[in-house]
PDB file of C-alpha atoms in Angstrom:
ATOM      1  CA  MET U 366      33.768  88.826 -55.612  1.00 51.00           C
ATOM      2  CA  ILE U 367      37.664  90.454 -56.464  1.00 70.00           C
ATOM      3  CA  PRO U 368      39.921  87.529 -55.135  1.00 71.00           C
ATOM      4  CA  GLY U 369      37.856  85.707 -58.039  1.00 70.00           C
ATOM      5  CA  LEU U 370      38.713  88.123 -60.687  1.00 75.00           C
ATOM      6  CA  VAL U 371      42.132  88.039 -59.525  1.00 70.00           C
ATOM      7  CA  LEU U 372      42.416  84.340 -60.156  1.00 77.00           C
ATOM      8  CA  VAL U 373      40.714  84.367 -62.767  1.00 76.00           C
ATOM      9  CA  SER U 374      43.454  87.481 -64.359  1.00 73.00           C
ATOM     10  CA  LEU U 375      46.256  85.527 -63.319  1.00 75.00           C
ATOM     11  CA  ALA U 376      44.727  82.334 -64.979  1.00 77.00           C
ATOM     12  CA  LEU U 377      44.391  83.965 -68.142  1.00 78.00           C
ATOM     13  CA  LEU U 378      47.707  85.572 -68.277  1.00 74.00           C
ATOM     14  CA  VAL U 379      49.330  82.299 -67.475  1.00 68.00           C
ATOM     15  CA  ALA U 380      47.612  80.539 -70.559  1.00 70.00           C
ATOM     16  CA  ALA U 381      48.294  83.935 -72.949  1.00 74.00           C
ATOM     17  CA  ILE U 382      52.176  83.558 -71.640  1.00 69.00           C
ATOM     18  CA  LEU U 383      51.617  79.381 -72.429  1.00 62.00           C
ATOM     19  CA  ILE U 384      50.306  80.057 -75.820  1.00 70.00           C
ATOM     20  CA  ALA U 385      52.870  82.927 -76.595  1.00 70.00           C
ATOM     21  CA  VAL U 386      55.356  80.406 -76.036  1.00 62.00           C
ATOM     22  CA  ALA U 387      53.764  77.128 -77.393  1.00 61.00           C
ATOM     23  CA  ALA U 388      52.717  79.131 -80.571  1.00 68.00           C
ATOM     24  CA  PRO U 389      56.495  79.428 -81.971  1.00 69.00           C
ATOM     25  CA  VAL U 390      57.349  76.028 -81.159  1.00 61.00           C
ATOM     26  CA  TRP U 391      54.098  74.271 -82.497  1.00 66.00           C
ATOM     27  CA  TRP U 392      54.383  76.332 -85.509  1.00 70.00           C
ATOM     28  CA  PRO U 393      57.288  74.606 -87.387  1.00 70.00           C
ATOM     29  CA  VAL U 394      56.026  71.268 -86.836  1.00 72.00           C
ATOM     30  CA  ARG U 395      52.547  71.403 -87.745  1.00 77.00           C
ATOM     31  CA  ARG U 396      52.967  69.713 -91.181  1.00 82.00           C
ATOM     32  CA  PRO U 397      55.694  66.821 -92.313  1.00 87.00           C
ATOM     33  CA  TRP U 398      58.938  67.106 -92.846  1.00 87.00           C
ATOM     34  CA  ARG U 399      61.010  65.959 -95.997  1.00 89.00           C
ATOM     35  CA  LEU U 400      64.364  64.965 -95.408  1.00 89.00           C
ATOM     36  CA  SER U 401      67.226  62.107 -96.006  1.00 89.00           C
ATOM     37  CA  CYS U 402      67.146  59.866 -93.369  1.00 87.00           C
ATOM     38  CA  PRO U 403      70.116  59.964 -91.019  1.00 85.00           C
ATOM     39  CA  ARG U 404      70.495  56.296 -90.730  1.00 82.00           C
ATOM     40  CA  ASP U 405      70.506  55.630 -94.744  1.00 78.00           C
ATOM     41  CA  GLY U 406      70.088  58.460 -96.864  1.00 84.00           C
ATOM     42  CA  ARG U 407      67.081  57.520 -98.417  1.00 82.00           C
ATOM     43  CA  ASP U 408      63.981  60.496 -98.998  1.00 85.00           C
ATOM     44  CA  ALA U 409      62.104  60.358 -96.045  1.00 85.00           C
ATOM     45  CA  ARG U 410      58.757  61.650 -94.764  1.00 87.00           C
ATOM     46  CA  VAL U 411      58.621  62.159 -91.120  1.00 88.00           C
ATOM     47  CA  GLN U 412      56.133  64.044 -88.864  1.00 86.00           C
ATOM     48  CA  VAL U 413      57.355  65.421 -85.672  1.00 87.00           C
ATOM     49  CA  ASP U 414      55.379  65.177 -82.472  1.00 86.00           C
ATOM     50  CA  GLY U 415      53.844  68.705 -81.674  1.00 83.00           C
ATOM     51  CA  GLY U 416      52.990  68.444 -78.342  1.00 82.00           C
ATOM     52  CA  ALA U 417      56.333  66.615 -77.381  1.00 82.00           C
ATOM     53  CA  GLU U 418      57.792  69.651 -78.602  1.00 79.00           C
ATOM     54  CA  VAL U 419      55.758  71.804 -76.868  1.00 78.00           C
ATOM     55  CA  ARG U 420      56.194  70.438 -73.154  1.00 82.00           C
ATOM     56  CA  ALA U 421      60.205  70.001 -74.275  1.00 80.00           C
ATOM     57  CA  GLU U 422      59.885  73.339 -74.651  1.00 75.00           C
ATOM     58  CA  LEU U 423      57.914  74.385 -71.741  1.00 76.00           C
ATOM     59  CA  PHE U 424      58.509  71.923 -68.741  1.00 79.00           C
ATOM     60  CA  GLY U 425      61.851  70.021 -70.149  1.00 78.00           C
ATOM     61  CA  GLY U 426      61.741  66.211 -71.639  1.00 80.00           C
ATOM     62  CA  ALA U 427      61.735  64.247 -74.753  1.00 83.00           C
ATOM     63  CA  ARG U 428      61.340  65.064 -78.306  1.00 83.00           C
ATOM     64  CA  ARG U 429      60.016  62.569 -80.368  1.00 85.00           C
ATOM     65  CA  ILE U 430      59.072  61.702 -84.182  1.00 85.00           C
ATOM     66  CA  ALA U 431      55.192  60.694 -84.465  1.00 84.00           C
ATOM     67  CA  ARG U 432      55.390  59.014 -87.929  1.00 84.00           C
ATOM     68  CA  CYS U 433      57.567  58.096 -90.445  1.00 85.00           C
ATOM     69  CA  SER U 434      57.560  56.938 -94.260  1.00 82.00           C
ATOM     70  CA  LEU U 435      60.405  54.266 -93.802  1.00 79.00           C
ATOM     71  CA  TRP U 436      59.697  52.204 -90.441  1.00 72.00           C
ATOM     72  CA  PRO U 437      58.825  52.172 -87.828  1.00 67.00           C
ATOM     73  CA  VAL U 438      60.056  55.147 -85.202  1.00 64.00           C
ATOM     74  CA  ARG U 439      61.486  52.894 -82.902  1.00 64.00           C
ATOM     75  CA  ALA U 440      63.771  51.154 -85.269  1.00 68.00           C
ATOM     76  CA  CYS U 441      65.518  54.072 -85.954  1.00 74.00           C
ATOM     77  CA  GLY U 442      65.045  56.150 -83.124  1.00 74.00           C
ATOM     78  CA  ASP U 443      64.612  60.095 -83.349  1.00 80.00           C
ATOM     79  CA  ALA U 444      67.790  61.247 -85.192  1.00 83.00           C
ATOM     80  CA  CYS U 445      65.787  63.082 -87.443  1.00 85.00           C
ATOM     81  CA  LEU U 446      65.233  65.586 -85.519  1.00 85.00           C
ATOM     82  CA  ASP U 447      68.493  66.722 -85.141  1.00 86.00           C
ATOM     83  CA  THR U 448      68.259  67.061 -88.987  1.00 87.00           C
ATOM     84  CA  PRO U 449      69.498  70.897 -89.260  1.00 89.00           C
ATOM     85  CA  ALA U 450      66.629  73.162 -91.105  1.00 85.00           C
ATOM     86  CA  ALA U 451      68.553  73.776 -94.156  1.00 89.00           C
ATOM     87  CA  ALA U 452      68.046  70.196 -95.065  1.00 90.00           C
ATOM     88  CA  ARG U 453      64.930  69.388 -94.289  1.00 89.00           C
ATOM     89  CA  ARG U 454      61.290  71.264 -95.767  1.00 88.00           C
ATOM     90  CA  LEU U 455      57.886  71.319 -94.476  1.00 86.00           C
ATOM     91  CA  LEU U 456      55.532  69.396 -96.977  1.00 84.00           C
ATOM     92  CA  ARG U 457      52.480  70.910 -98.673  1.00 80.00           C
ATOM     93  CA  ARG U 458      49.304  69.372 -97.998  1.00 74.00           C
ATOM     94  CA  GLY U 459      48.805  66.107-100.256  1.00 71.00           C
ATOM     95  CA  GLU U 460      52.370  65.856-101.707  1.00 78.00           C
ATOM     96  CA  PRO U 461      52.952  62.121-102.134  1.00 74.00           C
ATOM     97  CA  LEU U 462      55.428  60.121-100.540  1.00 76.00           C
ATOM     98  CA  PRO U 463      58.651  59.696-101.716  1.00 71.00           C
ATOM     99  CA  PRO U 464      58.461  56.656-104.166  1.00 66.00           C
ATOM    100  CA  THR U 465      60.258  53.008-103.552  1.00 70.00           C
ATOM    101  CA  ALA U 466      60.094  49.483-104.775  1.00 72.00           C
ATOM    102  CA  ASP U 467      58.643  48.660-101.716  1.00 78.00           C
ATOM    103  CA  ARG U 468      55.623  50.067-102.058  1.00 85.00           C
ATOM    104  CA  ASN U 469      53.631  47.268-103.684  1.00 92.00           C
ATOM    105  CA  THR U 470      50.145  46.863-101.578  1.00 95.00           C
ATOM    106  CA  ILE U 471      46.896  47.929-101.791  1.00 96.00           C
ATOM    107  CA  LEU U 472      44.978  48.554 -97.892  1.00 97.00           C
ATOM    108  CA  VAL U 473      41.427  47.538 -98.343  1.00 97.00           C
ATOM    109  CA  PRO U 474      39.942  48.540 -95.440  1.00 97.00           C
ATOM    110  CA  LEU U 475      36.369  46.765 -95.037  1.00 96.00           C
ATOM    111  CA  ASP U 476      33.425  46.730 -92.153  1.00 93.00           C
ATOM    112  CA  GLY U 477      31.839  43.515 -92.568  1.00 92.00           C
ATOM    113  CA  THR U 478      29.469  44.644 -94.841  1.00 92.00           C
ATOM    114  CA  SER U 479      28.509  43.817 -98.600  1.00 91.00           C
ATOM    115  CA  ALA U 480      27.979  48.013 -99.083  1.00 92.00           C
ATOM    116  CA  SER U 481      31.733  48.014 -98.243  1.00 93.00           C
ATOM    117  CA  GLU U 482      32.499  45.542-100.669  1.00 94.00           C
ATOM    118  CA  ALA U 483      32.040  47.899-103.643  1.00 93.00           C
ATOM    119  CA  VAL U 484      35.625  48.967-103.871  1.00 95.00           C
ATOM    120  CA  LEU U 485      36.483  45.422-104.128  1.00 95.00           C
ATOM    121  CA  PRO U 486      36.219  44.922-107.777  1.00 94.00           C
ATOM    122  CA  ALA U 487      38.261  48.758-108.852  1.00 93.00           C
ATOM    123  CA  ALA U 488      40.831  47.529-106.180  1.00 95.00           C
ATOM    124  CA  ARG U 489      41.647  44.161-107.549  1.00 95.00           C
ATOM    125  CA  ASP U 490      41.643  45.251-111.052  1.00 94.00           C
ATOM    126  CA  LEU U 491      44.166  47.755-110.214  1.00 94.00           C
ATOM    127  CA  ALA U 492      46.334  45.284-108.250  1.00 95.00           C
ATOM    128  CA  ARG U 493      46.210  43.119-111.585  1.00 94.00           C
ATOM    129  CA  ALA U 494      47.489  45.799-113.178  1.00 93.00           C
ATOM    130  CA  ARG U 495      50.429  46.811-111.644  1.00 92.00           C
ATOM    131  CA  GLU U 496      50.998  42.892-110.096  1.00 93.00           C
ATOM    132  CA  TRP U 497      50.524  44.434-106.801  1.00 94.00           C
ATOM    133  CA  ARG U 498      49.237  42.771-103.797  1.00 95.00           C
ATOM    134  CA  MET U 499      45.857  43.597-101.974  1.00 97.00           C
ATOM    135  CA  ARG U 500      45.603  43.661 -97.762  1.00 97.00           C
ATOM    136  CA  LEU U 501      41.895  43.576 -96.445  1.00 97.00           C
ATOM    137  CA  LEU U 502      41.649  45.152 -92.990  1.00 97.00           C
ATOM    138  CA  ARG U 503      39.120  44.672 -90.871  1.00 96.00           C
ATOM    139  CA  VAL U 504      38.679  47.040 -88.058  1.00 95.00           C
ATOM    140  CA  VAL U 505      37.385  45.241 -84.761  1.00 91.00           C
ATOM    141  CA  PRO U 506      35.763  47.757 -82.178  1.00 87.00           C
ATOM    142  CA  GLN U 507      37.593  47.649 -78.433  1.00 78.00           C
ATOM    143  CA  VAL U 508      35.359  44.676 -76.600  1.00 70.00           C
ATOM    144  CA  LYS U 509      35.085  44.631 -73.204  1.00 67.00           C
ATOM    145  CA  ALA U 510      34.364  41.974 -70.352  1.00 56.00           C
ATOM    146  CA  THR U 511      30.015  41.092 -70.189  1.00 58.00           C
ATOM    147  CA  HIS U 512      29.043  40.904 -66.619  1.00 54.00           C
ATOM    148  CA  ASP U 513      25.581  39.447 -65.321  1.00 54.00           C
ATOM    149  CA  ASP U 514      22.992  41.297 -63.332  1.00 57.00           C
ATOM    150  CA  SER U 515      25.185  40.287 -60.211  1.00 61.00           C
ATOM    151  CA  GLY U 516      28.307  41.939 -61.130  1.00 56.00           C
ATOM    152  CA  TYR U 517      30.021  38.632 -62.029  1.00 55.00           C
ATOM    153  CA  VAL U 518      32.052  38.236 -65.196  1.00 50.00           C
ATOM    154  CA  VAL U 519      30.063  36.028 -67.718  1.00 45.00           C
ATOM    155  CA  VAL U 520      32.797  36.649 -70.960  1.00 50.00           C
ATOM    156  CA  TYR U 521      36.358  37.647 -70.249  1.00 55.00           C
ATOM    157  CA  VAL U 522      38.252  40.256 -72.513  1.00 63.00           C
ATOM    158  CA  ASP U 523      40.410  37.962 -74.020  1.00 71.00           C
ATOM    159  CA  GLN U 524      37.460  35.588 -74.639  1.00 73.00           C
ATOM    160  CA  GLU U 525      35.409  38.297 -76.114  1.00 74.00           C
ATOM    161  CA  ALA U 526      38.514  39.673 -78.448  1.00 76.00           C
ATOM    162  CA  ALA U 527      39.525  35.999 -79.890  1.00 82.00           C
ATOM    163  CA  SER U 528      35.669  35.315 -80.595  1.00 83.00           C
ATOM    164  CA  GLY U 529      35.933  39.373 -82.042  1.00 84.00           C
ATOM    165  CA  GLU U 530      39.039  38.818 -84.193  1.00 88.00           C
ATOM    166  CA  SER U 531      37.981  34.854 -85.583  1.00 91.00           C
ATOM    167  CA  ALA U 532      34.586  36.247 -87.026  1.00 93.00           C
ATOM    168  CA  ALA U 533      36.654  39.088 -88.097  1.00 94.00           C
ATOM    169  CA  ARG U 534      38.960  36.708 -89.954  1.00 95.00           C
ATOM    170  CA  ASP U 535      36.032  34.194 -90.805  1.00 96.00           C
ATOM    171  CA  TYR U 536      34.557  37.359 -92.692  1.00 96.00           C
ATOM    172  CA  LEU U 537      38.057  38.328 -94.683  1.00 97.00           C
ATOM    173  CA  ARG U 538      38.558  34.914 -95.841  1.00 96.00           C
ATOM    174  CA  ARG U 539      35.604  34.634 -97.777  1.00 96.00           C
ATOM    175  CA  VAL U 540      36.234  37.860 -99.482  1.00 96.00           C
ATOM    176  CA  GLN U 541      39.553  36.660-100.100  1.00 95.00           C
ATOM    177  CA  GLY U 542      38.268  33.971-101.988  1.00 94.00           C
ATOM    178  CA  THR U 543      36.341  36.529-104.823  1.00 93.00           C
ATOM    179  CA  LEU U 544      39.273  37.772-105.458  1.00 94.00           C
ATOM    180  CA  GLY U 545      41.590  35.541-107.493  1.00 87.00           C
ATOM    181  CA  GLY U 546      44.525  36.559-109.466  1.00 86.00           C
ATOM    182  CA  VAL U 547      45.740  38.627-106.562  1.00 94.00           C
ATOM    183  CA  GLU U 548      47.865  38.363-103.665  1.00 95.00           C
ATOM    184  CA  VAL U 549      46.160  38.785-100.614  1.00 96.00           C
ATOM    185  CA  ASP U 550      46.848  39.328 -97.176  1.00 95.00           C
ATOM    186  CA  MET U 551      44.403  39.573 -93.832  1.00 96.00           C
ATOM    187  CA  VAL U 552      44.968  41.774 -90.969  1.00 96.00           C
ATOM    188  CA  VAL U 553      42.285  42.295 -88.290  1.00 95.00           C
ATOM    189  CA  ARG U 554      43.103  45.340 -85.995  1.00 93.00           C
ATOM    190  CA  PHE U 555      40.949  46.138 -82.480  1.00 91.00           C
ATOM    191  CA  GLY U 556      40.465  50.395 -82.193  1.00 91.00           C
ATOM    192  CA  GLU U 557      38.655  53.226 -83.762  1.00 93.00           C
ATOM    193  CA  PRO U 558      38.801  52.698 -87.547  1.00 93.00           C
ATOM    194  CA  ALA U 559      40.195  55.503 -89.008  1.00 93.00           C
ATOM    195  CA  ALA U 560      43.106  55.778 -86.662  1.00 91.00           C
ATOM    196  CA  GLU U 561      43.629  51.695 -87.287  1.00 93.00           C
ATOM    197  CA  ILE U 562      43.114  52.590 -91.152  1.00 94.00           C
ATOM    198  CA  LEU U 563      46.034  54.922 -90.468  1.00 91.00           C
ATOM    199  CA  SER U 564      48.244  52.644 -88.397  1.00 89.00           C
ATOM    200  CA  GLU U 565      47.986  49.910 -90.676  1.00 92.00           C
ATOM    201  CA  ALA U 566      48.960  52.496 -93.735  1.00 90.00           C
ATOM    202  CA  GLU U 567      52.111  53.492 -92.232  1.00 84.00           C
ATOM    203  CA  ALA U 568      53.104  50.082 -93.127  1.00 80.00           C
ATOM    204  CA  HIS U 569      56.416  50.290 -95.407  1.00 77.00           C
ATOM    205  CA  ASP U 570      55.293  48.649 -98.275  1.00 88.00           C
ATOM    206  CA  VAL U 571      51.511  50.202 -98.769  1.00 91.00           C
ATOM    207  CA  ALA U 572      51.337  51.966-101.705  1.00 91.00           C
ATOM    208  CA  LEU U 573      47.373  53.422-101.671  1.00 92.00           C
ATOM    209  CA  ILE U 574      44.311  52.929 -99.775  1.00 96.00           C
ATOM    210  CA  ALA U 575      41.088  51.718-101.536  1.00 96.00           C
ATOM    211  CA  MET U 576      37.946  52.079 -99.449  1.00 95.00           C
ATOM    212  CA  ALA U 577      34.172  52.275 -99.751  1.00 92.00           C
ATOM    213  CA  THR U 578      32.624  56.053 -98.331  1.00 87.00           C
ATOM    214  CA  ARG U 579      29.284  57.350 -97.003  1.00 78.00           C
ATOM    215  CA  ARG U 580      27.647  60.547 -97.563  1.00 68.00           C
ATOM    216  CA  ARG U 581      28.122  62.511 -94.324  1.00 63.00           C
ATOM    217  CA  ALA U 582      26.294  66.035 -93.721  1.00 48.00           C
ATOM    218  CA  TRP U 583      28.476  68.598 -92.742  1.00 49.00           C
ATOM    219  CA  PRO U 584      29.307  68.968 -90.151  1.00 48.00           C
ATOM    220  CA  LEU U 585      29.881  64.940 -89.357  1.00 52.00           C
ATOM    221  CA  ARG U 586      32.945  63.200 -91.239  1.00 66.00           C
ATOM    222  CA  SER U 587      33.124  60.100 -92.648  1.00 82.00           C
ATOM    223  CA  VAL U 588      35.750  57.472 -91.570  1.00 89.00           C
ATOM    224  CA  SER U 589      36.916  57.802 -94.910  1.00 87.00           C
ATOM    225  CA  ALA U 590      37.186  61.466 -95.525  1.00 87.00           C
ATOM    226  CA  ARG U 591      39.299  61.405 -92.065  1.00 89.00           C
ATOM    227  CA  VAL U 592      41.462  59.003 -94.003  1.00 91.00           C
ATOM    228  CA  ALA U 593      41.924  60.783 -96.888  1.00 89.00           C
ATOM    229  CA  ARG U 594      42.897  63.832 -95.050  1.00 86.00           C
ATOM    230  CA  ASP U 595      45.599  62.078 -92.894  1.00 87.00           C
ATOM    231  CA  ALA U 596      47.016  59.513 -94.751  1.00 89.00           C
ATOM    232  CA  TRP U 597      50.642  59.867 -96.457  1.00 88.00           C
ATOM    233  CA  VAL U 598      49.397  57.673 -99.384  1.00 89.00           C
ATOM    234  CA  PRO U 599      46.787  58.143-102.007  1.00 90.00           C
ATOM    235  CA  VAL U 600      43.537  57.319-101.250  1.00 92.00           C
ATOM    236  CA  VAL U 601      41.070  55.609-104.062  1.00 92.00           C
ATOM    237  CA  ARG U 602      37.241  56.169-102.590  1.00 90.00           C
ATOM    238  CA  THR U 603      33.919  54.571-104.396  1.00 90.00           C
ATOM    239  CA  MET U 604      30.854  54.873-103.256  1.00 89.00           C
ATOM    240  CA  TYR U 605      29.613  52.824-100.218  1.00 86.00           C
ATOM    241  CA  GLY U 606      27.149  50.419-101.837  1.00 80.00           C
ATOM    242  CA  ALA U 607      27.383  51.156-105.425  1.00 62.00           C
ATOM    243  CA  ALA U 608      27.019  48.633-108.034  1.00 51.00           C
ATOM    244  CA  ALA U 609      30.744  47.161-108.836  1.00 46.00           C
TER     245      ALA U 609
END
């Protein structure tokens, strides 16, 4: 009994020490930074990878930037991390991205149902008024191989993925045909909807996201609510299935 209590006490002590060391490291990077890009001097918004920052402090290793408003991080490296504290500032939640003429696309996520298309009239009208493009996004769940009762593979992952992507593109082409007068791009991604929408929204030309939203009872959170919370661009929402 006593050795067990000793082990528990040691574990709690170690956890308390780790928290005491990690908290001061994580706290300054919990929100995005706004700074002058070390590559070309443009105003940029970056998000430091808090987990990597804590690991580097505790165990050594590389620090890294998780998100950047100007381009994929790999194109620039992590030079932003060397920016002096006096030359950057923490951003408030909801603060807009630095303006740039390149942002001229409305990202419109659709789930393959007519109810999710309720946002299309508003997105189309906004695109026409501002002479912007629309990018239709369909997120398809990750696929798995299909096996028969004997355990043999009947449908392989690449076949299932190709079939899912083909069906998604057929759907997006049908929707595209209803959006006369607007230039339209189509994108199919595989994965968890909110995460993939946010990843696509990181594209340098996305000015805002327009999507339909479902009513969800607390504590459940709809995909659109998660996107609105974490997106770096404005999110325009209409009710799911609402009449145009």
